[in-house]
CSV table of C-alpha atoms and ligand atoms in Angstrom, one decimal:
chain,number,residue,atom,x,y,z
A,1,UNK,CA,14.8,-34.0,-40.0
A,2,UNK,CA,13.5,-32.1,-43.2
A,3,UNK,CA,14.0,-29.1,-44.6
A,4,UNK,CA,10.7,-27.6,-43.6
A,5,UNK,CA,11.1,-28.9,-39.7
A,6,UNK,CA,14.3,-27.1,-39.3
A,7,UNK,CA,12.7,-24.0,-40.8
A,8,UNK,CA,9.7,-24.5,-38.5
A,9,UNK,CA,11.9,-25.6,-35.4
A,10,UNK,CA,14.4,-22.2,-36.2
A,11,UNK,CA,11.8,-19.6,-38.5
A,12,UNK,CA,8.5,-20.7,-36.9
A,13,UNK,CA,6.9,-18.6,-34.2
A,14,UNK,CA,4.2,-19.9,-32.2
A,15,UNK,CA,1.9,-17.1,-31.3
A,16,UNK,CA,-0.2,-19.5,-29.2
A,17,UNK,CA,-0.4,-23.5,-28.1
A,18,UNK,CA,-2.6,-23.6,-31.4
A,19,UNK,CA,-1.3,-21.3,-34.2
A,20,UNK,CA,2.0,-21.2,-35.9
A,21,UNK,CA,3.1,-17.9,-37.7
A,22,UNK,CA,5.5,-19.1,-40.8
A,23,UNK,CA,5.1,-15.8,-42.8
A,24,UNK,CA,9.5,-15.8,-43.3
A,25,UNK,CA,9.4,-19.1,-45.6
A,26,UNK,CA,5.8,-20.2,-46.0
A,27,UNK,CA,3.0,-17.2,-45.8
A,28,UNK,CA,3.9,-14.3,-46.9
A,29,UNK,CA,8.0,-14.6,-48.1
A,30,UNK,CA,8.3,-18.0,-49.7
A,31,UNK,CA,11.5,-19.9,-49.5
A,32,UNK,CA,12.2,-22.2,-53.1
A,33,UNK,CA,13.6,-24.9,-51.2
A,34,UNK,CA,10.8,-25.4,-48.9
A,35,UNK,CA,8.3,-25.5,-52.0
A,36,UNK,CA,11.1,-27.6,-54.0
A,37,UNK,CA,11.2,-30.2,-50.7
A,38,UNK,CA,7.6,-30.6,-50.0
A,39,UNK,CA,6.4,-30.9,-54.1
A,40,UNK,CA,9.1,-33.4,-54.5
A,41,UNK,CA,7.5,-35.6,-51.5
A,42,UNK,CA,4.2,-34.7,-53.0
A,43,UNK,CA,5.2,-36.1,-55.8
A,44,UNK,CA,7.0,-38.9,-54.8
A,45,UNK,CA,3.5,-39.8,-53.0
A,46,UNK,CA,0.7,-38.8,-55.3
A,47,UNK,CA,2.5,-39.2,-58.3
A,48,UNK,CA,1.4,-42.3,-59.9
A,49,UNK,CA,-2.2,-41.6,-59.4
A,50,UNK,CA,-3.3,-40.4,-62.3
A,51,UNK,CA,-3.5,-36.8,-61.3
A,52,UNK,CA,-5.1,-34.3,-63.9
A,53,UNK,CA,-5.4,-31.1,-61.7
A,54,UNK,CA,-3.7,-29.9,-58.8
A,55,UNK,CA,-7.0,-27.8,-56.0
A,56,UNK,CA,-6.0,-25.4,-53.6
A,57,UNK,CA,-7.5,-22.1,-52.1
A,58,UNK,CA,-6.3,-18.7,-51.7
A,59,UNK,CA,-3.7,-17.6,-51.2
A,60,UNK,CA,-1.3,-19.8,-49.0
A,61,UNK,CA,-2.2,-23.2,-50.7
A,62,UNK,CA,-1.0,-21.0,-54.1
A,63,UNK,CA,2.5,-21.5,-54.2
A,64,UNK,CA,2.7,-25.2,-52.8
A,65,UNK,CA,0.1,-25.8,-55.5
A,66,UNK,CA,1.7,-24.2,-58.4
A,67,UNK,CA,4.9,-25.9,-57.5
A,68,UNK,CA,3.2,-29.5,-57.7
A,69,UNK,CA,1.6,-28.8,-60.9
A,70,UNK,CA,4.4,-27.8,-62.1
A,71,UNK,CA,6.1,-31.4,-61.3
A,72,UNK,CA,3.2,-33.0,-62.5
A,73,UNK,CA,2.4,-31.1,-65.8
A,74,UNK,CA,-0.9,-30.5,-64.9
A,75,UNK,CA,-3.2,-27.8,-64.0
A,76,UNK,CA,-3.8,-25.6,-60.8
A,77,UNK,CA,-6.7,-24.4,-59.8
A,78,UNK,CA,-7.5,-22.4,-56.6
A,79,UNK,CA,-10.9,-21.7,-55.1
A,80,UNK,CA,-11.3,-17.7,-55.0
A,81,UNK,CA,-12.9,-16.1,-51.6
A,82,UNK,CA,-14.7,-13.3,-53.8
A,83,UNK,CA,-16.4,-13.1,-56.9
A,84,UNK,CA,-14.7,-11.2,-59.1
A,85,UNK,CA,-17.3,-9.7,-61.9
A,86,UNK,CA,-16.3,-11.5,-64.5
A,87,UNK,CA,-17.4,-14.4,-63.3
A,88,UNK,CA,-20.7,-13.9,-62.6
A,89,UNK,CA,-22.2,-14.9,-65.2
A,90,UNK,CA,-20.3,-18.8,-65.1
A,91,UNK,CA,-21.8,-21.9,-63.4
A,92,UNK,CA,-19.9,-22.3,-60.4
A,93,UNK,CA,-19.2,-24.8,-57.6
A,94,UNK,CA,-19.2,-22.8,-54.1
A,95,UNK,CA,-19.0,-23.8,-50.4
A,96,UNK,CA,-18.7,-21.8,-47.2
A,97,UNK,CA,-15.5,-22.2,-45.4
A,98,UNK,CA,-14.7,-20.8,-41.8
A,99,UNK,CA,-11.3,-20.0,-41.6
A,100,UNK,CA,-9.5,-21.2,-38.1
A,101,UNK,CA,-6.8,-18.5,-38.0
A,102,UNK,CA,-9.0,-15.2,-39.3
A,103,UNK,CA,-12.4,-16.8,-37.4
A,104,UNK,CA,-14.0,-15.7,-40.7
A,105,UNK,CA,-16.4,-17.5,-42.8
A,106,UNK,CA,-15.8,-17.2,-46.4
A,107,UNK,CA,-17.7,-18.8,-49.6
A,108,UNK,CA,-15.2,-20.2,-51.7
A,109,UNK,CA,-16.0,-20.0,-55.7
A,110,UNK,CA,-14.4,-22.4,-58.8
A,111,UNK,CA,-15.9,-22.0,-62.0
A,112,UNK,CA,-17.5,-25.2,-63.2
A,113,UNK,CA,-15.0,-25.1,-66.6
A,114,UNK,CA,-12.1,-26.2,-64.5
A,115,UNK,CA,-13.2,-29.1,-63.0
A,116,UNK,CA,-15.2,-31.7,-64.9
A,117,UNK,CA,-15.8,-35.6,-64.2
A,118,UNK,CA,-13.5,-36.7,-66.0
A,119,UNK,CA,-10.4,-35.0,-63.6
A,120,UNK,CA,-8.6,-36.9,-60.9
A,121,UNK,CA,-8.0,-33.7,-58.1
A,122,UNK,CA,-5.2,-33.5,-56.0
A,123,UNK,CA,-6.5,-31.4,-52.9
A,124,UNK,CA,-2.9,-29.5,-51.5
A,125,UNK,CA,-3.0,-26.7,-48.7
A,126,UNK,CA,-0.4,-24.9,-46.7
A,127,UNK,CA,-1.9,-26.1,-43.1
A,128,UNK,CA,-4.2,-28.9,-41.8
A,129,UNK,CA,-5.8,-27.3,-38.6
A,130,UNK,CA,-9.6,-28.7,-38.2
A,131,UNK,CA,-10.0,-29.6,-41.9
A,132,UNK,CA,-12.5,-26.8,-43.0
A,133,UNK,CA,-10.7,-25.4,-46.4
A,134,UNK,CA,-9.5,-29.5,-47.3
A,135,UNK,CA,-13.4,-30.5,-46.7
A,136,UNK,CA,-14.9,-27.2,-48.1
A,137,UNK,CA,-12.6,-28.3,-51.6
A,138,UNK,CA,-13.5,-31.9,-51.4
A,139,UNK,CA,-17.0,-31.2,-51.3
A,140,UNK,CA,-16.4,-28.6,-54.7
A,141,UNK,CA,-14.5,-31.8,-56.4
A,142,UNK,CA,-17.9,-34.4,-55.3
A,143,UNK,CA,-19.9,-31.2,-57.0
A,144,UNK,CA,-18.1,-31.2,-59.6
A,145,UNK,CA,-18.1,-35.1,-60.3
A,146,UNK,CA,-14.2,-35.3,-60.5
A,147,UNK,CA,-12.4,-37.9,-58.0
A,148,UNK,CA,-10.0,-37.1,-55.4
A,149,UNK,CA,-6.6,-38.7,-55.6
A,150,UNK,CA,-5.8,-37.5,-52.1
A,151,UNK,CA,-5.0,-34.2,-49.7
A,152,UNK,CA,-1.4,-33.0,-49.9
A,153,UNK,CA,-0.7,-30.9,-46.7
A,154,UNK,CA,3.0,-28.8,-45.9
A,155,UNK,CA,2.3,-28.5,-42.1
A,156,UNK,CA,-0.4,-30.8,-40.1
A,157,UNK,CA,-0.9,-29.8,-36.5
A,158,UNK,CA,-1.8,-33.3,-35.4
A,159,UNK,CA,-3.5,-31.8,-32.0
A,160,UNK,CA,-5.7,-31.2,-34.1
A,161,UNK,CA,-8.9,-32.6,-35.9
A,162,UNK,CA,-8.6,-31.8,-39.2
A,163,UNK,CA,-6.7,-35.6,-40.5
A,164,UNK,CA,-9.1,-37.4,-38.8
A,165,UNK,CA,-11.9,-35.7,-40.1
A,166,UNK,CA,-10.5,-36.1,-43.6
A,167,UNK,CA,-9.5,-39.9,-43.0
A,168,UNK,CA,-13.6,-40.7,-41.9
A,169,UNK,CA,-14.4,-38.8,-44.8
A,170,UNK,CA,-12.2,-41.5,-47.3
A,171,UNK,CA,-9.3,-39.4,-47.6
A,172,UNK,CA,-5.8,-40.1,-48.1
A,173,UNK,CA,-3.8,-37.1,-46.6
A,174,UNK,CA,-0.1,-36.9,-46.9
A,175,UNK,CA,1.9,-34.0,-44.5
A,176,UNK,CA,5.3,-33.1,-45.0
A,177,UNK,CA,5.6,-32.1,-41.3
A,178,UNK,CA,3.5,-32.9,-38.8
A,179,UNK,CA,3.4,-31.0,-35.5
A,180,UNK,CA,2.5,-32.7,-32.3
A,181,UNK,CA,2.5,-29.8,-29.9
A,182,UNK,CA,3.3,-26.2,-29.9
A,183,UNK,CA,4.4,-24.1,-27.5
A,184,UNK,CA,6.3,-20.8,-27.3
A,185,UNK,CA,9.9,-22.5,-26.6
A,186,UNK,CA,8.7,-26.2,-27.7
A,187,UNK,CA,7.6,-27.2,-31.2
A,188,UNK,CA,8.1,-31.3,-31.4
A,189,UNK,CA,6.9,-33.3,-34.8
A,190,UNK,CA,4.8,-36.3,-35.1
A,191,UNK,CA,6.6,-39.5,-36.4
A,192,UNK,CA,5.5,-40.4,-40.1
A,193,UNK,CA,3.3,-38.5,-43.3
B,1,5GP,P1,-8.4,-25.7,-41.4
B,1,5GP,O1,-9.4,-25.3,-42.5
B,1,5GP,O2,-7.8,-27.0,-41.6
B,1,5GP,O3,-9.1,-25.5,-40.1
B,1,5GP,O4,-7.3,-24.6,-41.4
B,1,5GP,C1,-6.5,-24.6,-42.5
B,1,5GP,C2,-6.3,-23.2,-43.0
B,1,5GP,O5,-6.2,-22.2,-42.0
B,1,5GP,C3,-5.0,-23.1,-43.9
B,1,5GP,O6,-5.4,-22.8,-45.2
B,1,5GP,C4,-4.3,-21.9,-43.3
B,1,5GP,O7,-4.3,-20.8,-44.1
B,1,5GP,C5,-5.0,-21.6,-42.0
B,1,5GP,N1,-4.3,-22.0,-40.8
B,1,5GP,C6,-4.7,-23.0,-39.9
B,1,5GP,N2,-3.9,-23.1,-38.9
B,1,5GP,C7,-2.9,-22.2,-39.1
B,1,5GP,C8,-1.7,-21.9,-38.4
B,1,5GP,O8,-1.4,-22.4,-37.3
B,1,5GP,N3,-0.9,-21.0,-38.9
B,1,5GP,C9,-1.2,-20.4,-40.1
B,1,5GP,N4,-0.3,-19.5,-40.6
B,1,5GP,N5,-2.3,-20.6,-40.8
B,1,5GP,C10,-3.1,-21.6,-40.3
């Protein structure tokens, strides 16, 4: 078992059968070691493909992000939820993204200087729920003309959509854990990444 599944299995709190509060390790306090263990696979995965920046959104895809970047020497870049003033006046790439845990829908800005045709995007996010924030940045990478090298992802919940949907779209999507059901005293992980 992993790091991050005995953190889930003994920090995790299901609130409901869909929705798993991880702010001791993974929200809002960050544990190193989690973000050390689920780069490293990220790395150990993505690695060789010829990554030149590392995509995520705000703010819990942040420090997951940062961390692989850091591995890989590369840039991050994350996808802001409001337009701050200064960037106004810059050509941007933007899509709206509904969020499943704040039932909010929020457009999601990148300025076009930080993401060209010539870059090979590594798409990484703290949760894989139906797939809106992975698809609402893959369709700001096909904007933006770069390729995608693939969907990094800390905690799938495999109940549900969101891998499939990336998967029809093309996608290779690696999760470091990957929850097959949730439930207030039973958490149990899907075999495999
Ligand atoms: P999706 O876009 O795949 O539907 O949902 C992914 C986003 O919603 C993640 O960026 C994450 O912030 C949030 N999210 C989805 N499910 C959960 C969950 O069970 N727990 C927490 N803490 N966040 C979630």
């Amino acid at each position: 078992m992993s790091y991050l599944q005995e953190r889930i299995l003994s920090d995790g709190v299901a609130l409901n059968e869909d929705v798993l509060k991880v702010d001791s390790f993974l929200n809002h306090q960050i544990d190193p070691v989690v973000m050390n263990e689920v780069s490293k696979e990220f790395v150990d995965y993505f690695g060789d493909k010829g990554i030149t920046k590392v995509l995520t959104i705000e703010a819990s895809g942040i420090a997951p992000a940062i961390w692989v970047a850091s591995e890989l020497q590369v840039p991050m870049v994350f996808a802001k939820k409001t337009e701050p003033s200064t960037m106004k006046s810059e050509d941007q790439y933007t899509h709206d993204v509904h969020s499943f845990t704040k039932n909010k829908t929020s457009r999601v800005i990148v300025s076009s200087k930080y993401l060209s045709a010539d870059d090979r995007v590594l798409i990484i996010d703290d949760f894989l729920a139906n797939a809106e924030a992975s698809l609402g940045l893959v369709d700001i990478v096909k904007q933006s003309g770069a390729e995608i090298a693939g969907v990094g992802i800390c905690i799938e919940k495999s109940f549900q959509p969101g891998r499939q949907k990336l998967e029809d779209a093309g996608i290779d999507v690696y999760s470091v854990a990957r929850i097959k059901e949730l439930g207030k005293d039973k958490i149990t992980f899907e075999e495999g990444h």
